PDB file of C-alpha atoms in Angstrom:
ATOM      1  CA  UNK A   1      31.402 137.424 113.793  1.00  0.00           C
ATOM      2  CA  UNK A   2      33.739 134.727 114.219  1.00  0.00           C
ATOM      3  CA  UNK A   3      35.854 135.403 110.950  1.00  0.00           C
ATOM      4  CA  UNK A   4      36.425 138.618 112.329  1.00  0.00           C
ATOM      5  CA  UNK A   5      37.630 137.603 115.424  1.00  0.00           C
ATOM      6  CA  UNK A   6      39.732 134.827 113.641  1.00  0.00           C
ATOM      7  CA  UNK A   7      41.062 137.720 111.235  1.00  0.00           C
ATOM      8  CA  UNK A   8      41.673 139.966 114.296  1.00  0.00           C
ATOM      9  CA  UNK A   9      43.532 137.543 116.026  1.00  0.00           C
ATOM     10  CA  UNK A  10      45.548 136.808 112.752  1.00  0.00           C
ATOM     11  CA  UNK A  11      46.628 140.833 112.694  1.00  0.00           C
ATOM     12  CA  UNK A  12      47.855 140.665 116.183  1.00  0.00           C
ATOM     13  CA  UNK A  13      49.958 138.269 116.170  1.00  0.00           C
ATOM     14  CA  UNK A  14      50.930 139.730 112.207  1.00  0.00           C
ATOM     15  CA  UNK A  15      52.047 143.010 113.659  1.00  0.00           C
ATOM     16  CA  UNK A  16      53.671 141.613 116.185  1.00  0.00           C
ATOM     17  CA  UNK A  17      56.012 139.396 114.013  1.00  0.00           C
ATOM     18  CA  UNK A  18      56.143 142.506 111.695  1.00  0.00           C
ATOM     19  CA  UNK A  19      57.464 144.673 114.224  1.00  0.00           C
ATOM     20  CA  UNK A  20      60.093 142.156 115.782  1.00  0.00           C
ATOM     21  CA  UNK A  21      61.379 140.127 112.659  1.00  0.00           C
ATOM     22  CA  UNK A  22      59.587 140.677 109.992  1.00  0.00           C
ATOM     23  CA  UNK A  23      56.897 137.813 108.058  1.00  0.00           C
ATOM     24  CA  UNK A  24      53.209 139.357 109.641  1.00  0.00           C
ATOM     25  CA  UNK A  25      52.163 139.182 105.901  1.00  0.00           C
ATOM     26  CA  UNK A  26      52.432 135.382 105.678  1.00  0.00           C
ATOM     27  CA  UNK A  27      49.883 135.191 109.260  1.00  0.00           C
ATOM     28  CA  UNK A  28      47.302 137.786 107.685  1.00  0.00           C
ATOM     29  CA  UNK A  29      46.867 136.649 104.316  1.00  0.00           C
ATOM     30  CA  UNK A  30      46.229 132.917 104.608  1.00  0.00           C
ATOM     31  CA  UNK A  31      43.935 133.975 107.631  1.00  0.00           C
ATOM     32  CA  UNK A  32      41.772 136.327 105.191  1.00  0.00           C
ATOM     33  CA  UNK A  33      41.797 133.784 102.647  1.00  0.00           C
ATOM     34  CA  UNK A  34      40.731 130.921 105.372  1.00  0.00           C
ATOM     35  CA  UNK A  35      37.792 133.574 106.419  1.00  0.00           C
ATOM     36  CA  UNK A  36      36.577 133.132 102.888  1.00  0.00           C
ATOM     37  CA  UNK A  37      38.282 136.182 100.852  1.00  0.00           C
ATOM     38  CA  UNK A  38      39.609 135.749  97.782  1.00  0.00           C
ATOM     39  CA  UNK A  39      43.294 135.477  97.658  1.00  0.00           C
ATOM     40  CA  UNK A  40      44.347 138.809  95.217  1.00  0.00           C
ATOM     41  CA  UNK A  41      41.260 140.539  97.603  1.00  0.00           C
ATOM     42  CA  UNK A  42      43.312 138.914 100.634  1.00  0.00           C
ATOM     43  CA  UNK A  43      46.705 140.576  99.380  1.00  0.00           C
ATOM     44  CA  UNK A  44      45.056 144.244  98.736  1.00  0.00           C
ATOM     45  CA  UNK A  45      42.912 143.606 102.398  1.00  0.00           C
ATOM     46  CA  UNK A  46      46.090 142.838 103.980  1.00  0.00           C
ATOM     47  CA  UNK A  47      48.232 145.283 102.336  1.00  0.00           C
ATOM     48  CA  UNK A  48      45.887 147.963 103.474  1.00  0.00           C
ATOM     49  CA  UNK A  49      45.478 147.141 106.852  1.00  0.00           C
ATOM     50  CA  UNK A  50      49.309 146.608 107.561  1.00  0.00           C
ATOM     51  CA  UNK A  51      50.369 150.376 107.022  1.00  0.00           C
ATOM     52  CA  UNK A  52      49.066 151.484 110.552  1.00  0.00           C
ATOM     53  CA  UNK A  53      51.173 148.798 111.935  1.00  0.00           C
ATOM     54  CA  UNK A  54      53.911 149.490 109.810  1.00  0.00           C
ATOM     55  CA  UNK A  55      53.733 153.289 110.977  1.00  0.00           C
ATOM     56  CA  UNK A  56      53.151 152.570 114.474  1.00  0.00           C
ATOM     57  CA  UNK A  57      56.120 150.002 114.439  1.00  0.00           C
ATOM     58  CA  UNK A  58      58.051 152.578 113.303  1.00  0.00           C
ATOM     59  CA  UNK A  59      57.374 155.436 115.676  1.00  0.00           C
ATOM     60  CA  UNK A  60      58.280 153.172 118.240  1.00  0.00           C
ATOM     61  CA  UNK A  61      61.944 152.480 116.833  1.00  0.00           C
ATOM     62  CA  UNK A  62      61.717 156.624 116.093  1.00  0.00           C
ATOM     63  CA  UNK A  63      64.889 157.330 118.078  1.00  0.00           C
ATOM     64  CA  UNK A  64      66.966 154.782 116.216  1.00  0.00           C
ATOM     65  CA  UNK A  65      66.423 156.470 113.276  1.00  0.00           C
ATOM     66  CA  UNK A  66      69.060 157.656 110.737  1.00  0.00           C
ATOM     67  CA  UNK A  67      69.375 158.769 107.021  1.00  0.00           C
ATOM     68  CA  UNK A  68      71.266 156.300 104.403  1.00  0.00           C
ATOM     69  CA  UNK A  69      75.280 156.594 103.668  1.00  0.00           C
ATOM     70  CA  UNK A  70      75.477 158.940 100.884  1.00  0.00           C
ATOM     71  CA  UNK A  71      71.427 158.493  99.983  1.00  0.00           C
ATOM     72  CA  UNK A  72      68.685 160.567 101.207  1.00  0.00           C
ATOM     73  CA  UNK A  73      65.727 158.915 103.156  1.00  0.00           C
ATOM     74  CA  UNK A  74      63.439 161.368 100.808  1.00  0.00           C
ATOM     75  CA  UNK A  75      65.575 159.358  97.617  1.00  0.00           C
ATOM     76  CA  UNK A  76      64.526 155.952  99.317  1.00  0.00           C
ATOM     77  CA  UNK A  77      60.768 156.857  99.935  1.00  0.00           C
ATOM     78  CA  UNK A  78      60.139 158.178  96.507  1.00  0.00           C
ATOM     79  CA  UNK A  79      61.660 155.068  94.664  1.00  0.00           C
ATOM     80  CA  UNK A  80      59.692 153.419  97.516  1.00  0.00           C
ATOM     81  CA  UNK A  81      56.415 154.807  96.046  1.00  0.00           C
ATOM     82  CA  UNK A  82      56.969 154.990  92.727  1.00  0.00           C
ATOM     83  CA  UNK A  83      57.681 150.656  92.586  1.00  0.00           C
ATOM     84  CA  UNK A  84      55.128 150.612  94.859  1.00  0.00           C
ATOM     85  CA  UNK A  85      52.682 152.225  92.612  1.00  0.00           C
ATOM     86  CA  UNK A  86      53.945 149.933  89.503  1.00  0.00           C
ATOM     87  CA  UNK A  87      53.437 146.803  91.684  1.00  0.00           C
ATOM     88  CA  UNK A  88      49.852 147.936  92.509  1.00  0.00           C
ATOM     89  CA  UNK A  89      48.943 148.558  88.491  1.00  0.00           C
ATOM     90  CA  UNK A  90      50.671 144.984  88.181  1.00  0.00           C
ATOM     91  CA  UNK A  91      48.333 143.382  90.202  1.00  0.00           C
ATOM     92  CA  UNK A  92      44.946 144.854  89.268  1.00  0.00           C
ATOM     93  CA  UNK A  93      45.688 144.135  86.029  1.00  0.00           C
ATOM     94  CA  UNK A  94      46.546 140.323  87.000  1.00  0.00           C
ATOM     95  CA  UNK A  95      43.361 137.844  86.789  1.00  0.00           C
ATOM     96  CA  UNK A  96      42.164 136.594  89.882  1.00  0.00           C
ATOM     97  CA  UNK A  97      42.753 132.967  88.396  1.00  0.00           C
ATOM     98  CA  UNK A  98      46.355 133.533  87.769  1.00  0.00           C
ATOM     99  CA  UNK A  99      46.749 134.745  90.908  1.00  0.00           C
ATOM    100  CA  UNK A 100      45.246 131.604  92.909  1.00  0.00           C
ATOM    101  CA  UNK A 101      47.873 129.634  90.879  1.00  0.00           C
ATOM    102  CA  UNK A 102      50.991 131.900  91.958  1.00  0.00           C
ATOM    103  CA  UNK A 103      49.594 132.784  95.629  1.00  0.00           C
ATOM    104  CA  UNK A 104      51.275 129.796  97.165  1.00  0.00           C
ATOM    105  CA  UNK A 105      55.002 129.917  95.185  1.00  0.00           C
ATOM    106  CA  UNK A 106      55.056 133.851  96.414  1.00  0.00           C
ATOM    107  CA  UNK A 107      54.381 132.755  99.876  1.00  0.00           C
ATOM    108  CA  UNK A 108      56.901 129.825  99.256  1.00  0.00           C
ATOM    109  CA  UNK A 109      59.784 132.691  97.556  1.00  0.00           C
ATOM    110  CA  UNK A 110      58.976 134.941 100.796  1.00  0.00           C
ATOM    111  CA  UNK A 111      59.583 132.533 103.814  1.00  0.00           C
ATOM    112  CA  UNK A 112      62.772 131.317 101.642  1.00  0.00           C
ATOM    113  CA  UNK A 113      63.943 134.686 101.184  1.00  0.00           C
ATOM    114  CA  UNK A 114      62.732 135.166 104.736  1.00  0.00           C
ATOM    115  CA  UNK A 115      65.202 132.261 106.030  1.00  0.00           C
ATOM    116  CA  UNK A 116      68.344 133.165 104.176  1.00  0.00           C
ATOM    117  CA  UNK A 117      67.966 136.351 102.624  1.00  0.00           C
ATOM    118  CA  UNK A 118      70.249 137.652 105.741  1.00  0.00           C
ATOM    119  CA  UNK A 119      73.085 134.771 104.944  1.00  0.00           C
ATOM    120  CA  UNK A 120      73.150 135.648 101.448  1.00  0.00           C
ATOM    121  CA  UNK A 121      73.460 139.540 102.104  1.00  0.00           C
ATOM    122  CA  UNK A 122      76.307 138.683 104.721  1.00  0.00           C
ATOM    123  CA  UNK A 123      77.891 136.630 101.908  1.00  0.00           C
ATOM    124  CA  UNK A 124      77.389 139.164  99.229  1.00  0.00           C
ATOM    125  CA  UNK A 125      78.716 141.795 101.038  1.00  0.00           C
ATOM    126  CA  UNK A 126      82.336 140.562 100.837  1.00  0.00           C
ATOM    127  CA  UNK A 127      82.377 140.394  96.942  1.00  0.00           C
ATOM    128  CA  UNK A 128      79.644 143.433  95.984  1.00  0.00           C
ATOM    129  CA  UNK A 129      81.668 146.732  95.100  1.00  0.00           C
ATOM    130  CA  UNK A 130      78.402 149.354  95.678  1.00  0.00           C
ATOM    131  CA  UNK A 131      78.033 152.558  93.484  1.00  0.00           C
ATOM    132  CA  UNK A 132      75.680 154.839  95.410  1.00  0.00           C
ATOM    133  CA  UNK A 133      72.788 154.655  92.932  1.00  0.00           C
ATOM    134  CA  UNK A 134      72.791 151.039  93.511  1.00  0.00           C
ATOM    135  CA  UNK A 135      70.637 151.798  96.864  1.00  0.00           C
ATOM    136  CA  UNK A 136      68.352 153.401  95.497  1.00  0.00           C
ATOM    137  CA  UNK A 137      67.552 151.094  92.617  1.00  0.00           C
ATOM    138  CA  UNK A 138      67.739 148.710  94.627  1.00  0.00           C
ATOM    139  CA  UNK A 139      64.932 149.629  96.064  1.00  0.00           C
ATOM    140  CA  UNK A 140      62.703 150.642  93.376  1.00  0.00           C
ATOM    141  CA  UNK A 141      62.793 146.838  92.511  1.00  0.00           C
ATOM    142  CA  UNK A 142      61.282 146.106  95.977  1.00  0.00           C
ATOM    143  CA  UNK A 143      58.661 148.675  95.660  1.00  0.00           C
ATOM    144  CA  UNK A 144      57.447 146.926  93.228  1.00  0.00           C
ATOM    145  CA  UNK A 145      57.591 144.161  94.678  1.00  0.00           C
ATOM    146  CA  UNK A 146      55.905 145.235  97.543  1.00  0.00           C
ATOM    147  CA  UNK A 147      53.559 146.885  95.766  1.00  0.00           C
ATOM    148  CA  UNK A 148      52.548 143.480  94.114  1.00  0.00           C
ATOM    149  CA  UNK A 149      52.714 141.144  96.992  1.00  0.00           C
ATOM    150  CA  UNK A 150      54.732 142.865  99.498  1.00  0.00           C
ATOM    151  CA  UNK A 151      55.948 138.992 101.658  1.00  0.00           C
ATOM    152  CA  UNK A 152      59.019 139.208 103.188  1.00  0.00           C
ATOM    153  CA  UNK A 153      59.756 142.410 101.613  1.00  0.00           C
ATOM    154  CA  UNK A 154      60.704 143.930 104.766  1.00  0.00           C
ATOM    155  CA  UNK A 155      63.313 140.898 105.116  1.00  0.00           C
ATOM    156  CA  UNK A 156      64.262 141.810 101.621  1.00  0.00           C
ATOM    157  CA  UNK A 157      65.064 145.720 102.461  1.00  0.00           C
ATOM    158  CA  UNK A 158      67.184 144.230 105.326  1.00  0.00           C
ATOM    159  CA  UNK A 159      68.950 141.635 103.860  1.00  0.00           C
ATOM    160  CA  UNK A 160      69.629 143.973 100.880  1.00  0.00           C
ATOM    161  CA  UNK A 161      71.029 147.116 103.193  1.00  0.00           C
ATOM    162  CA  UNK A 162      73.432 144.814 104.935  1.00  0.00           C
ATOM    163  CA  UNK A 163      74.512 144.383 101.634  1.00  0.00           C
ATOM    164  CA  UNK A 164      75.071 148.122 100.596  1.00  0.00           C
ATOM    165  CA  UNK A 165      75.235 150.072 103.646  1.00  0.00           C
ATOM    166  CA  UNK A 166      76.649 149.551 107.133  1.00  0.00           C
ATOM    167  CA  UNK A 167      73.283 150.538 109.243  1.00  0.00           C
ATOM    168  CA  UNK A 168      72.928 149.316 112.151  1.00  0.00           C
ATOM    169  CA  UNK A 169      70.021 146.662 112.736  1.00  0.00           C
ATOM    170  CA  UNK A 170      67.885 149.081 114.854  1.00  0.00           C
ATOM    171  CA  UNK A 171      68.443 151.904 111.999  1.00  0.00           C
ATOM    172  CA  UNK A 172      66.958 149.182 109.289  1.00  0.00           C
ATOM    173  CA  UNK A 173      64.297 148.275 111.743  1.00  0.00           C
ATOM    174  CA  UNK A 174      63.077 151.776 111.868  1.00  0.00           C
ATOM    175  CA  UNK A 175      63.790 152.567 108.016  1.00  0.00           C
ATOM    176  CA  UNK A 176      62.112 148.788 107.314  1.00  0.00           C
ATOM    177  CA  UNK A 177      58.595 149.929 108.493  1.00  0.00           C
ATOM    178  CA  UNK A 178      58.887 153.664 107.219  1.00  0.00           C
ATOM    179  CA  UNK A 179      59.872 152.481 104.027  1.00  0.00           C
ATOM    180  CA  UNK A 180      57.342 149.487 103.565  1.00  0.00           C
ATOM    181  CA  UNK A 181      54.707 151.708 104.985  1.00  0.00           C
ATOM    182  CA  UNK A 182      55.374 154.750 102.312  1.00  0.00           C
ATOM    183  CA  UNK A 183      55.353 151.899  99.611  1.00  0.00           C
ATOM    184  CA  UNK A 184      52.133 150.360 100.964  1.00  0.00           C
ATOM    185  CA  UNK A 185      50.353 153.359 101.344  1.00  0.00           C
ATOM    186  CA  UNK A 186      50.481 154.282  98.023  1.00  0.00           C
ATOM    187  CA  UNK A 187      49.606 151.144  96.836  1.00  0.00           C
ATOM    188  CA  UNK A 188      46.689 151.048  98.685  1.00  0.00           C
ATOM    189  CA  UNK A 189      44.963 153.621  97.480  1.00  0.00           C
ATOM    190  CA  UNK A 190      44.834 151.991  94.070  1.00  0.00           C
ATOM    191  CA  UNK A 191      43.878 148.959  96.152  1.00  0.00           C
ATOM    192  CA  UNK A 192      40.731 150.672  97.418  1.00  0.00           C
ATOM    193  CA  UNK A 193      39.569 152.744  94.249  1.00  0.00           C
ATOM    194  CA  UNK A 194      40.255 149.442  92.303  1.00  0.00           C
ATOM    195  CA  UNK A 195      37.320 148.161  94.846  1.00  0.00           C
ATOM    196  CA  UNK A 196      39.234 145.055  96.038  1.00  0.00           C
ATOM    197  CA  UNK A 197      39.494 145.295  99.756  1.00  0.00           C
ATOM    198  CA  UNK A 198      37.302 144.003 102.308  1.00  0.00           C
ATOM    199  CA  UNK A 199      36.204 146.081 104.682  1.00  0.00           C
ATOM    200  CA  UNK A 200      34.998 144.412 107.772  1.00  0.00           C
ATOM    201  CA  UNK A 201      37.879 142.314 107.411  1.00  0.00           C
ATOM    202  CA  UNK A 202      40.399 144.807 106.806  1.00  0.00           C
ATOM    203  CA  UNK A 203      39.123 146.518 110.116  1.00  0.00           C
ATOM    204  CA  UNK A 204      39.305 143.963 112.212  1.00  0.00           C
ATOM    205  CA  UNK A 205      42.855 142.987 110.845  1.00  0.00           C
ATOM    206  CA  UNK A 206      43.838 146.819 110.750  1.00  0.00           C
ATOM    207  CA  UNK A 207      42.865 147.093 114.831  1.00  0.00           C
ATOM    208  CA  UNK A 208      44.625 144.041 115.756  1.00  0.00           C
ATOM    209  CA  UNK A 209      47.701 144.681 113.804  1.00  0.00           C
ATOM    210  CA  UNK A 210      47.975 148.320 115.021  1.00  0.00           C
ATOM    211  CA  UNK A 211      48.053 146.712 118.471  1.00  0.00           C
ATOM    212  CA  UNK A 212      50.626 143.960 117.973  1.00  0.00           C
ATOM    213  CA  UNK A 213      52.958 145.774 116.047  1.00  0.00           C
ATOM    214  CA  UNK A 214      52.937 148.340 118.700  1.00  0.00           C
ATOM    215  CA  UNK A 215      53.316 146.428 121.854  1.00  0.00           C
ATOM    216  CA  UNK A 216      55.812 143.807 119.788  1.00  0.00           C
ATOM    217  CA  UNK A 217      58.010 147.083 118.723  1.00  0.00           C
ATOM    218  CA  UNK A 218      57.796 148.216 122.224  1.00  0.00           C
ATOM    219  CA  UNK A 219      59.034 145.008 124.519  1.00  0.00           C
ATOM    220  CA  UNK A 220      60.104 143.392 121.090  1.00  0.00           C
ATOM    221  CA  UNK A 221      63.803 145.461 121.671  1.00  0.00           C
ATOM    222  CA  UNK A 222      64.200 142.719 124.692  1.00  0.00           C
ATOM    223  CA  UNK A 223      64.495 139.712 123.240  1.00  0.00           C
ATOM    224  CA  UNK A 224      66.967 137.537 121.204  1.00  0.00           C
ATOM    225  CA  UNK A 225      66.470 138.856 117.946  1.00  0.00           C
ATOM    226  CA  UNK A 226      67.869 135.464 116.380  1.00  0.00           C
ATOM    227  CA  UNK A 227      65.121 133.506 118.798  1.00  0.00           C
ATOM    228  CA  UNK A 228      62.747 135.430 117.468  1.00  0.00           C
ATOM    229  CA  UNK A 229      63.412 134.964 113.606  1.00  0.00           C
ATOM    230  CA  UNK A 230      63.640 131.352 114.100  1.00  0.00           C
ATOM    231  CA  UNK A 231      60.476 131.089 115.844  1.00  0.00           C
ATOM    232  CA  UNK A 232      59.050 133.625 112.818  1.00  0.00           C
ATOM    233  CA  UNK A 233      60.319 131.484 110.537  1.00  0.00           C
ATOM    234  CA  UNK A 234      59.193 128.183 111.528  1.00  0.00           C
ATOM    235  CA  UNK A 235      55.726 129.640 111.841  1.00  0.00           C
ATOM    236  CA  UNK A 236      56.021 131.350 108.649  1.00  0.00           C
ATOM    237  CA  UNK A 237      56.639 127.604 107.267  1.00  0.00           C
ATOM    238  CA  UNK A 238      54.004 125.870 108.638  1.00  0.00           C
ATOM    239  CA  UNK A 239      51.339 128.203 107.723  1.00  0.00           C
ATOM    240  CA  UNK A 240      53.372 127.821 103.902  1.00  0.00           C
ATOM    241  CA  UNK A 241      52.977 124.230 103.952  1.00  0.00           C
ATOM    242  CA  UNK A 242      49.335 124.150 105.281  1.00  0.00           C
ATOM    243  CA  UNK A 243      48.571 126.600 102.189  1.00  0.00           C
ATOM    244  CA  UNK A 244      50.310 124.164  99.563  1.00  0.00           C
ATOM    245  CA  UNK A 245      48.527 121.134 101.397  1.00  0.00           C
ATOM    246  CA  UNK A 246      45.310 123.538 101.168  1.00  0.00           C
ATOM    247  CA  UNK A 247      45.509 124.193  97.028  1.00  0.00           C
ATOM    248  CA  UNK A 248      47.439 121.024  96.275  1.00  0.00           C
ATOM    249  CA  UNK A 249      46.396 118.242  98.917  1.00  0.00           C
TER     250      UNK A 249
END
C-alpha cells in the first residue's frame, strides 16, 4: 500500500510539472523504479499512465490552440504516431539489461536538453533557413523518441518549434501535450500487449497525474513561467543525480 501511495504522490506532482514546464517523466519513473519496478517496465508504466495527463493538460490550454504555419496539426499527429510506434518496437525489442545500463544517461540527455534545449533553439533560430517539411520531420524524429523514452520530449517539441515556427508559448503548450499524448498513446498500446506495464502502479500514477496535470494547467497560467522551469529543473537534477548515485554509488 505504501508504494502506491509513494507512486501516487510521484504522478501528482509529475503532471503537475508536465503541465506547467515540462520534466513529470523524470519524477514518475525513478519513483516506479524506487517502488521496486523494473526500469524498461518503469518507462512503459509511466508512459501509459501520462497520456490522461497529457490530454487533460491539454484541454485545459484548449482555447490557446492553433494549427502550425504552413503544416497541418493532422501532418504533426500522424508523424507523431508513426515515430511513436517505431520508438515503442525499439524498446521491446531492447534487453532489459541494456536498458538498466542506458536508463540513467537518457535521464542525464533529458534534464540537459531540458535546461538548454530553449537557448539553443533561440540561438538556432537566427542561422536555420526552414523548408516546410522540415516540421514535420522534425517531428517524426521525436516520435520516436518519445516512443522509446519519451524525457524531456515535450521540452524537445518546444525548443524545436521556436526554432521553425513563430507559435506563441501558450499555442506550443497546448500542441506539446496533444502531440506527446497522440505519440504516447500509440505507443502504449504496444506497451500493454507487449505485457510490460504494471498495473496497480500505473493506476495509482495514472489518478494522481490526471489530477496534477489538471489543476497545474489550470492555476499553472499564473505564474512565472521562467520560476517555474528553474525550479523544474533543479528538481529534475537532483532526482538525476540521486539515480547515478543509486546505479553508480
Amino acid at each position: 500500500m505504501q508504494d502506491v501511495v509513494f507512486v501516487a504522490g510521484a504522478g501528482l506532482l509529475g503532471g503537475a510539472m508536465n503541465a506547467i514546464a515540462g520534466g513529470g517523466s523524470f519524477v514518475t519513473l525513478p519513483a516506479l523504479v524506487a517502488a521496486g519496478v523494473p526500469s524498461l517496465n518503469a518507462n512503459a508504466t509511466s508512459t501509459v499512465a501520462l497520456v490522461p495527463s497529457a490530454l487533460a493538460t491539454a484541454f485545459a490550454y484548449r482555447k490557446d490552440f492553433q494549427n502550425f504555419e504552413q503544416v497541418k496539426f493532422s501532418t504533426m499527429a500522424a508523424v507523431s504516431v508513426i515515430g511513436g510506434v517505431l520508438g515503442a518496437l525499439l524498446l521491446l525489442s531492447t534487453p532489459q539489461r541494456i536498458f538498466d545500463a542506458i536508463f540513467p544517461f537518457l535521464l542525464l540527455f533529458g534534464v540537459l536538453v531540458f535546461a538548454f534545449g530553449r537557448q539553443l533553439g533561440e540561438s538556432l533560430r537566427a542561422r536555420v533557413k526552414v523548408h516546410p517539411a522540415t516540421l514535420p520531420a522534425a517531428q517524426f524524429v521525436l516520435g520516436v523518441y518519445g516512443g522509446y523514452f519519451g524525457g524531456a520530449v515535450g521540452v524537445m517539441m518546444m525548443a524545436t518549434w521556436s526554432v521553425l515556427t513563430h507559435a506563441s508559448l501558450n499555442m506550443m503548450q497546448a500542441s506539446r501535450n496533444l502531440l506527446n499524448a497522440a505519440m504516447n498513446a500509440t505507443a502504449s498500446l504496444f506497451f500493454i500487449f507487449g505485457g510490460l506495464i504494471y498495473w496497480r502502479q500505473m493506476g495509482a500514477l495514472l489518478v494522481g497525474a490526471v489530477i496534477g496535470g489538471y489543476l497545474a494547467g489550470h492555476f499553472g497560467r499564473r505564474l512565472d513561467p521562467a520560476l517555474a522551469r528553474k525550479m523544474v529543473i533543479g528538481l529534475n537534477a537532483v532526482i538525476v543525480a540521486l539515480v547515478f548515485w543509486r546505479q553508480y554509488g
